[in-house]
Coordinates of C-alpha atoms in Angstrom, one line a residue:
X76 CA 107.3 101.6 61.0
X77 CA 110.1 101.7 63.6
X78 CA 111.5 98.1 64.7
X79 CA 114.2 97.3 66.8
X80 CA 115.8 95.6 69.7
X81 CA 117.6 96.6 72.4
X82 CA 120.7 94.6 72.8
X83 CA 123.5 94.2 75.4
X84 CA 126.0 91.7 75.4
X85 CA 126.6 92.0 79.1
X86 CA 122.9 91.8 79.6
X87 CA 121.3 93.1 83.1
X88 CA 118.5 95.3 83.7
X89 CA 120.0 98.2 81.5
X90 CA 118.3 96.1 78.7
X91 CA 115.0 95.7 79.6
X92 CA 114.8 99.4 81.6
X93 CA 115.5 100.6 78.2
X94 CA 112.9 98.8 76.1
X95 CA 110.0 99.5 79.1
X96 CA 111.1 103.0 79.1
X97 CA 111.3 103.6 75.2
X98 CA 108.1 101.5 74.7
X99 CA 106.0 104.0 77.1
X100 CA 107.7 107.0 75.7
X101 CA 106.6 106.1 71.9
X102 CA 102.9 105.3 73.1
X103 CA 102.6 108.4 75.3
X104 CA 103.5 110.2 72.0
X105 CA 100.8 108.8 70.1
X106 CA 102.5 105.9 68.8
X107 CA 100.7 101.9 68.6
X108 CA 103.6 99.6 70.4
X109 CA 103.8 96.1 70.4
X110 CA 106.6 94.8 72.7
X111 CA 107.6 91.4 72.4
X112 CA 109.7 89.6 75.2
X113 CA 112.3 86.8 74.2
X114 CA 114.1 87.0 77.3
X115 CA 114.3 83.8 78.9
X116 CA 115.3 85.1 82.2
X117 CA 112.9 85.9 84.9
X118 CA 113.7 89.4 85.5
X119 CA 112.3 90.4 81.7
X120 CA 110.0 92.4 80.4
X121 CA 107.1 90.5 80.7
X122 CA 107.8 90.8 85.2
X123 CA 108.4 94.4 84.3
X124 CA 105.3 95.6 83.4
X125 CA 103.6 92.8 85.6
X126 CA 100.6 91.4 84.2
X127 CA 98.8 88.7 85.1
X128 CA 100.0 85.7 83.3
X129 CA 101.9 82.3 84.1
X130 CA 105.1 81.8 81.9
X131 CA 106.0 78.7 83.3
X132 CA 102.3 77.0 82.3
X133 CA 102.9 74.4 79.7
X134 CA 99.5 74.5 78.3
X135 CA 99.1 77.9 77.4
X136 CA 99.5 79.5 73.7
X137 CA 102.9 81.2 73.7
X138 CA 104.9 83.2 70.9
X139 CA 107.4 79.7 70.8
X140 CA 104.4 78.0 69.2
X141 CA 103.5 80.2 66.9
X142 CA 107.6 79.9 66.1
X143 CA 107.7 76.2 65.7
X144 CA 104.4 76.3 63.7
X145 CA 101.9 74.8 66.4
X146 CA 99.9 77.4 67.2
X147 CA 97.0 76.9 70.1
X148 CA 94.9 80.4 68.8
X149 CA 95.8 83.3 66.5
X150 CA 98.9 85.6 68.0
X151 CA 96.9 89.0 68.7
X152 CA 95.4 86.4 70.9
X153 CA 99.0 86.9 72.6
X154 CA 98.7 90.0 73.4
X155 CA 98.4 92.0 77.2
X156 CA 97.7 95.9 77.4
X157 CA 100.4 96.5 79.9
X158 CA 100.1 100.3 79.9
X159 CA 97.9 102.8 77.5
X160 CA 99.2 102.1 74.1
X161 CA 101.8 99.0 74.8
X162 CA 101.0 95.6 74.0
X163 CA 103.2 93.3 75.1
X164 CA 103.4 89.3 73.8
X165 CA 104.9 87.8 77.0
X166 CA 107.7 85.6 77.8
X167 CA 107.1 82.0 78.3
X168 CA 109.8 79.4 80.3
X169 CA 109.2 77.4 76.0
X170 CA 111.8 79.7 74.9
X171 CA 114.5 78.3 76.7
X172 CA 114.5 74.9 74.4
X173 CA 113.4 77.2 71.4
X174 CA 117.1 76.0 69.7
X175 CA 116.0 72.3 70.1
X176 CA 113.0 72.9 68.5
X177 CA 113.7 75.0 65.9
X178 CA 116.6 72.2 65.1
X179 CA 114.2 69.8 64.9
X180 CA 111.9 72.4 62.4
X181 CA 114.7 72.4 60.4
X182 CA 115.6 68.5 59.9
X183 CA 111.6 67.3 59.4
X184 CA 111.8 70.3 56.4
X185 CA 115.0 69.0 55.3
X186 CA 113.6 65.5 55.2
X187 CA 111.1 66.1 52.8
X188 CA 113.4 68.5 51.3
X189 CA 112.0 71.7 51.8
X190 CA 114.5 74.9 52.9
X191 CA 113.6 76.7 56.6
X192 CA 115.6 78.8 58.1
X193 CA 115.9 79.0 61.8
X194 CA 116.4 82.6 62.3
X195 CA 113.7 84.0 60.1
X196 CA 110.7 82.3 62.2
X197 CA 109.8 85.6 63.9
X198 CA 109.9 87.7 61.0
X199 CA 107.3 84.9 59.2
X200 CA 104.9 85.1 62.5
X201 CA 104.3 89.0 62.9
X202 CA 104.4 89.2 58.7
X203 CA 101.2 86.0 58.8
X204 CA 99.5 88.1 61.7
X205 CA 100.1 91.5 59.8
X206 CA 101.3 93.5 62.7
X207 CA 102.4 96.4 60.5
X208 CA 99.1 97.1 59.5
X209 CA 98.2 97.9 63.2
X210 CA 101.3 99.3 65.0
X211 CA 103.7 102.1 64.5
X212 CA 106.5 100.5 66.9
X213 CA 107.6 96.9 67.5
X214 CA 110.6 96.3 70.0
X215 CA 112.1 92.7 70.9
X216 CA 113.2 91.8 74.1
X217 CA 115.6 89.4 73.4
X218 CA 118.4 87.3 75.1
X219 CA 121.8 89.4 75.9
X220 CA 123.8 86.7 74.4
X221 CA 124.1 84.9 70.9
X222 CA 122.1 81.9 69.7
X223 CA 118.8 81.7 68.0
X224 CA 116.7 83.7 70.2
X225 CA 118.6 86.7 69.6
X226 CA 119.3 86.1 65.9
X227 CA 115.2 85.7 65.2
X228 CA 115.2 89.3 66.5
X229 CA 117.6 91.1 64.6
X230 CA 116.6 89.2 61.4
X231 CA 112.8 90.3 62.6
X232 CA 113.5 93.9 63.7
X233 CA 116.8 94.8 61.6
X234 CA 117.9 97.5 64.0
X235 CA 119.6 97.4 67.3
X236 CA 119.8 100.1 69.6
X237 CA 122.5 99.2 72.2
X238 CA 122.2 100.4 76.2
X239 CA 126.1 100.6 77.3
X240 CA 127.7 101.0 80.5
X241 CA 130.7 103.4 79.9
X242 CA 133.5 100.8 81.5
X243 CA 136.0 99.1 80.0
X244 CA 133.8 96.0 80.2
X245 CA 131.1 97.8 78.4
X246 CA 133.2 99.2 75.8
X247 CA 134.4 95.4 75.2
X248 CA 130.7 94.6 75.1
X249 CA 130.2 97.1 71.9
X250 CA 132.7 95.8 70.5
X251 CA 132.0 92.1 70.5
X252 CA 128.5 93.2 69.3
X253 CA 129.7 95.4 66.2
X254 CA 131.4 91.6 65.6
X255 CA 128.3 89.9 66.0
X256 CA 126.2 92.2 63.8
X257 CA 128.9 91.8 61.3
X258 CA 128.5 87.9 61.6
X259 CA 125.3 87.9 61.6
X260 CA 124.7 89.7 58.4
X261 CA 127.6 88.0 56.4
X262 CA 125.8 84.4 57.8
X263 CA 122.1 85.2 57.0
X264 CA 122.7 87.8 54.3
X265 CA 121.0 90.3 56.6
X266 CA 121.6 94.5 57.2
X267 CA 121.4 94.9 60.9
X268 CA 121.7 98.8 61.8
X269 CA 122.7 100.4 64.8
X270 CA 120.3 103.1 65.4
X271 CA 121.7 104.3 68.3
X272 CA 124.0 103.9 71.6
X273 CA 122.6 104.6 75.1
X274 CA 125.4 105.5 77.5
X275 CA 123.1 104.3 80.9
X276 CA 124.6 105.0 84.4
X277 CA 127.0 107.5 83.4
X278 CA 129.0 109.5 86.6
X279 CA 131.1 111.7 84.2
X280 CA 134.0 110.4 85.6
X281 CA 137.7 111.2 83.9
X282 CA 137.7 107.3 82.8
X283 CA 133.9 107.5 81.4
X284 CA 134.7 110.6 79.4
X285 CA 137.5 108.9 77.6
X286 CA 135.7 106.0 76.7
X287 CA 132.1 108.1 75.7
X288 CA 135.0 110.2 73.6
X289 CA 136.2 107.3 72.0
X290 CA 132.5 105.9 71.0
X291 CA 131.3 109.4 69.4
X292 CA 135.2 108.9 67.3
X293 CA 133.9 105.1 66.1
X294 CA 130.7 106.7 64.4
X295 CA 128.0 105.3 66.5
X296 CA 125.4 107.7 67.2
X297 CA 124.9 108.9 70.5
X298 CA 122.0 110.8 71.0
X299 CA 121.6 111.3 74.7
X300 CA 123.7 110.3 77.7
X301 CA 122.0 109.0 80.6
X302 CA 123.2 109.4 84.5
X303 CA 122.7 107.2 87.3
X304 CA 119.2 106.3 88.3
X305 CA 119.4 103.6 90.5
X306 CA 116.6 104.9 92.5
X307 CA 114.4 105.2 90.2
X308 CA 115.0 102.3 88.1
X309 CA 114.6 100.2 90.9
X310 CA 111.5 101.6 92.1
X311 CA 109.5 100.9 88.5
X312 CA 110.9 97.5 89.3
X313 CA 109.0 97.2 92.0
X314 CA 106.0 98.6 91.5
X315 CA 106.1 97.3 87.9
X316 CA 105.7 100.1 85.8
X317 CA 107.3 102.5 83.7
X318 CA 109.2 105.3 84.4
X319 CA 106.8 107.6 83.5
X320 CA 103.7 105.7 85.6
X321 CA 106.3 105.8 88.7
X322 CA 107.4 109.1 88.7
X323 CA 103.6 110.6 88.5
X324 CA 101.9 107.9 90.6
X325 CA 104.4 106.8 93.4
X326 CA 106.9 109.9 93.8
X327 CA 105.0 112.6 96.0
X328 CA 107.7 114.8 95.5
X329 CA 109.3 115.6 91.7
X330 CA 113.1 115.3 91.8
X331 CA 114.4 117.7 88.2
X332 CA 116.9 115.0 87.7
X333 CA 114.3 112.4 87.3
X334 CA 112.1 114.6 84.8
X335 CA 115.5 115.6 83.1
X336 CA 116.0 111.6 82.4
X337 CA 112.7 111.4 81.4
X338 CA 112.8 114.4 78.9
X339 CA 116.2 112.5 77.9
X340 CA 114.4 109.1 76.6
X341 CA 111.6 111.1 75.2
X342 CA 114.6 113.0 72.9
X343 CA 116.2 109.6 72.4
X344 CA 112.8 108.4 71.3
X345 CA 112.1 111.0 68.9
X346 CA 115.5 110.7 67.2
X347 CA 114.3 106.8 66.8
X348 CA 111.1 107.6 65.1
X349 CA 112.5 110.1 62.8
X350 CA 114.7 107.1 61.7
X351 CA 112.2 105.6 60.4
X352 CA 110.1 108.8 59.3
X353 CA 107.3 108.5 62.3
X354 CA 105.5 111.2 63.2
X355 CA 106.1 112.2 66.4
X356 CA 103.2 114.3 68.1
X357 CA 103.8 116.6 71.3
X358 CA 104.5 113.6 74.6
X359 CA 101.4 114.0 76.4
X360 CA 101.3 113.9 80.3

């Protein structure tokens, strides 16, 4: 099974784009995929892909229940076909006070003296609901910045795969998450792996070059480089889909550069499920 989260410090729609993208592109090759959005803000997966379904209703079962232990129904119950193949457990407005409840998780157990950790409650819900027996891929949408949201991911998913914008800003971004990986692991007694980085918006620019140069020399694997794409990015946006949806149902004319970014995440994909020793069948159309 493949697991991990994108993560970016600096956050933005680089993050998301990424996971929507990846998420089709392991489905249209076969693959089960259960995405799971942990992003608080509004602009998250779960608007993404655009299904019908209020985040901000107070009533409804969400995935913060089923993390607190007050479940309303069973998680599959959760679950939205967003695309063929994706599953997605949307976001719900819950998650923004998910540290205060997971605090106050912690000091009921404590009273009756009983251990709980607050960063494994993720990795307890999708092991009770067996999700491994039925996908091939899980990705977590989480929060670009640290805190409990983002550390119930990496404990869940153990792998990060890191879209970065080659600036210096970005490059300060990779770093300051190679130093939270290494906290992170030292505090929870946790291996978190970078599978890969995703150089996104890249102009090839003399500046750009140096710093991609420098982040091949650091030994993070860099499997594909990927351009600007403003255009198209912003167009699955808005018409809430992925990539691959937009390009064959809303472009009436191919551009190559598009397809070539496509055959890019498909590569970047592949390299991801050979990771984790996936099968990965021919992408279909």
């Amino acid at each position: 099974m493949l697991t991990y989260a994108p993560v970016s410090e600096a956050g933005g729609v680089g993050k998301t784009t990424t996971a929507a993208t990846l998420a089709a592109s392991h489905a249209r090759a076969g693959h089960d995929v259960l995405v799971i959005d942990m992003d608080t803000q509004n602009g998250s997966l779960t608007y993404f892909f655009g299904p019908d379904y209020d985040r901000g209703d107070p009533e409804v079962d969400n995935l913060v229940r089923h993390l607190v232990g007050r479940p309303k129904g069973d998680l599959h119950n959760l679950t939205i076909e967003v695309e063929s193949g994706i599953d997605l457990i949307p976001s719900h407005n819950m998650l923004e006070d998910l540290h205060e409840f997971l605090l106050n998780e912690k000091q009921q157990a404590e009273n009756f003296g009983e251990s709980y950790s607050m960063y494994h409650q993720l990795h307890r819900v999708l092991r009770e609901a067996n999700v491994r027996d039925e996908y091939d891929v899980i990705i977590v949408d989480s929060a670009g910045k640290a805190g409990p949201i983002l550390y119930n991911a990496l404990v869940a998913v153990r792998n990060v795969v890191i879209p970065f914008e080659a600036t210096a800003k970005g490059q300060e971004s990779i770093e300051g998450l190679d130093d939270l990986v290494d906290g992170l692991e030292q505090s929870i007694d946790v291996d978190v792996g970078v599978l890969s980085v995703l150089p996104i918006g890249y102009k090839d620019t003399r500046d750009q070059r140096e710093i991609l140069e420098e982040l091949r020399e650091s030994g993070f694997p860099v499997p594909v480089v990927i351009g600007e794409r403003g255009s198209l990015m912003e167009g699955c946006w808005k018409q809430q889909c992925s990539p691959y949806r937009y390009v064959e149902e809303h472009r009436d004319r191919k551009r190559d550069y598009e397809l070539k970014t496509l055959d890019q995440f498909d590569e970047l994909a592949r390299y991801l499920e050979k990771q984790a020793e996936l099968e990965a069948p021919e992408v279909t159309a």
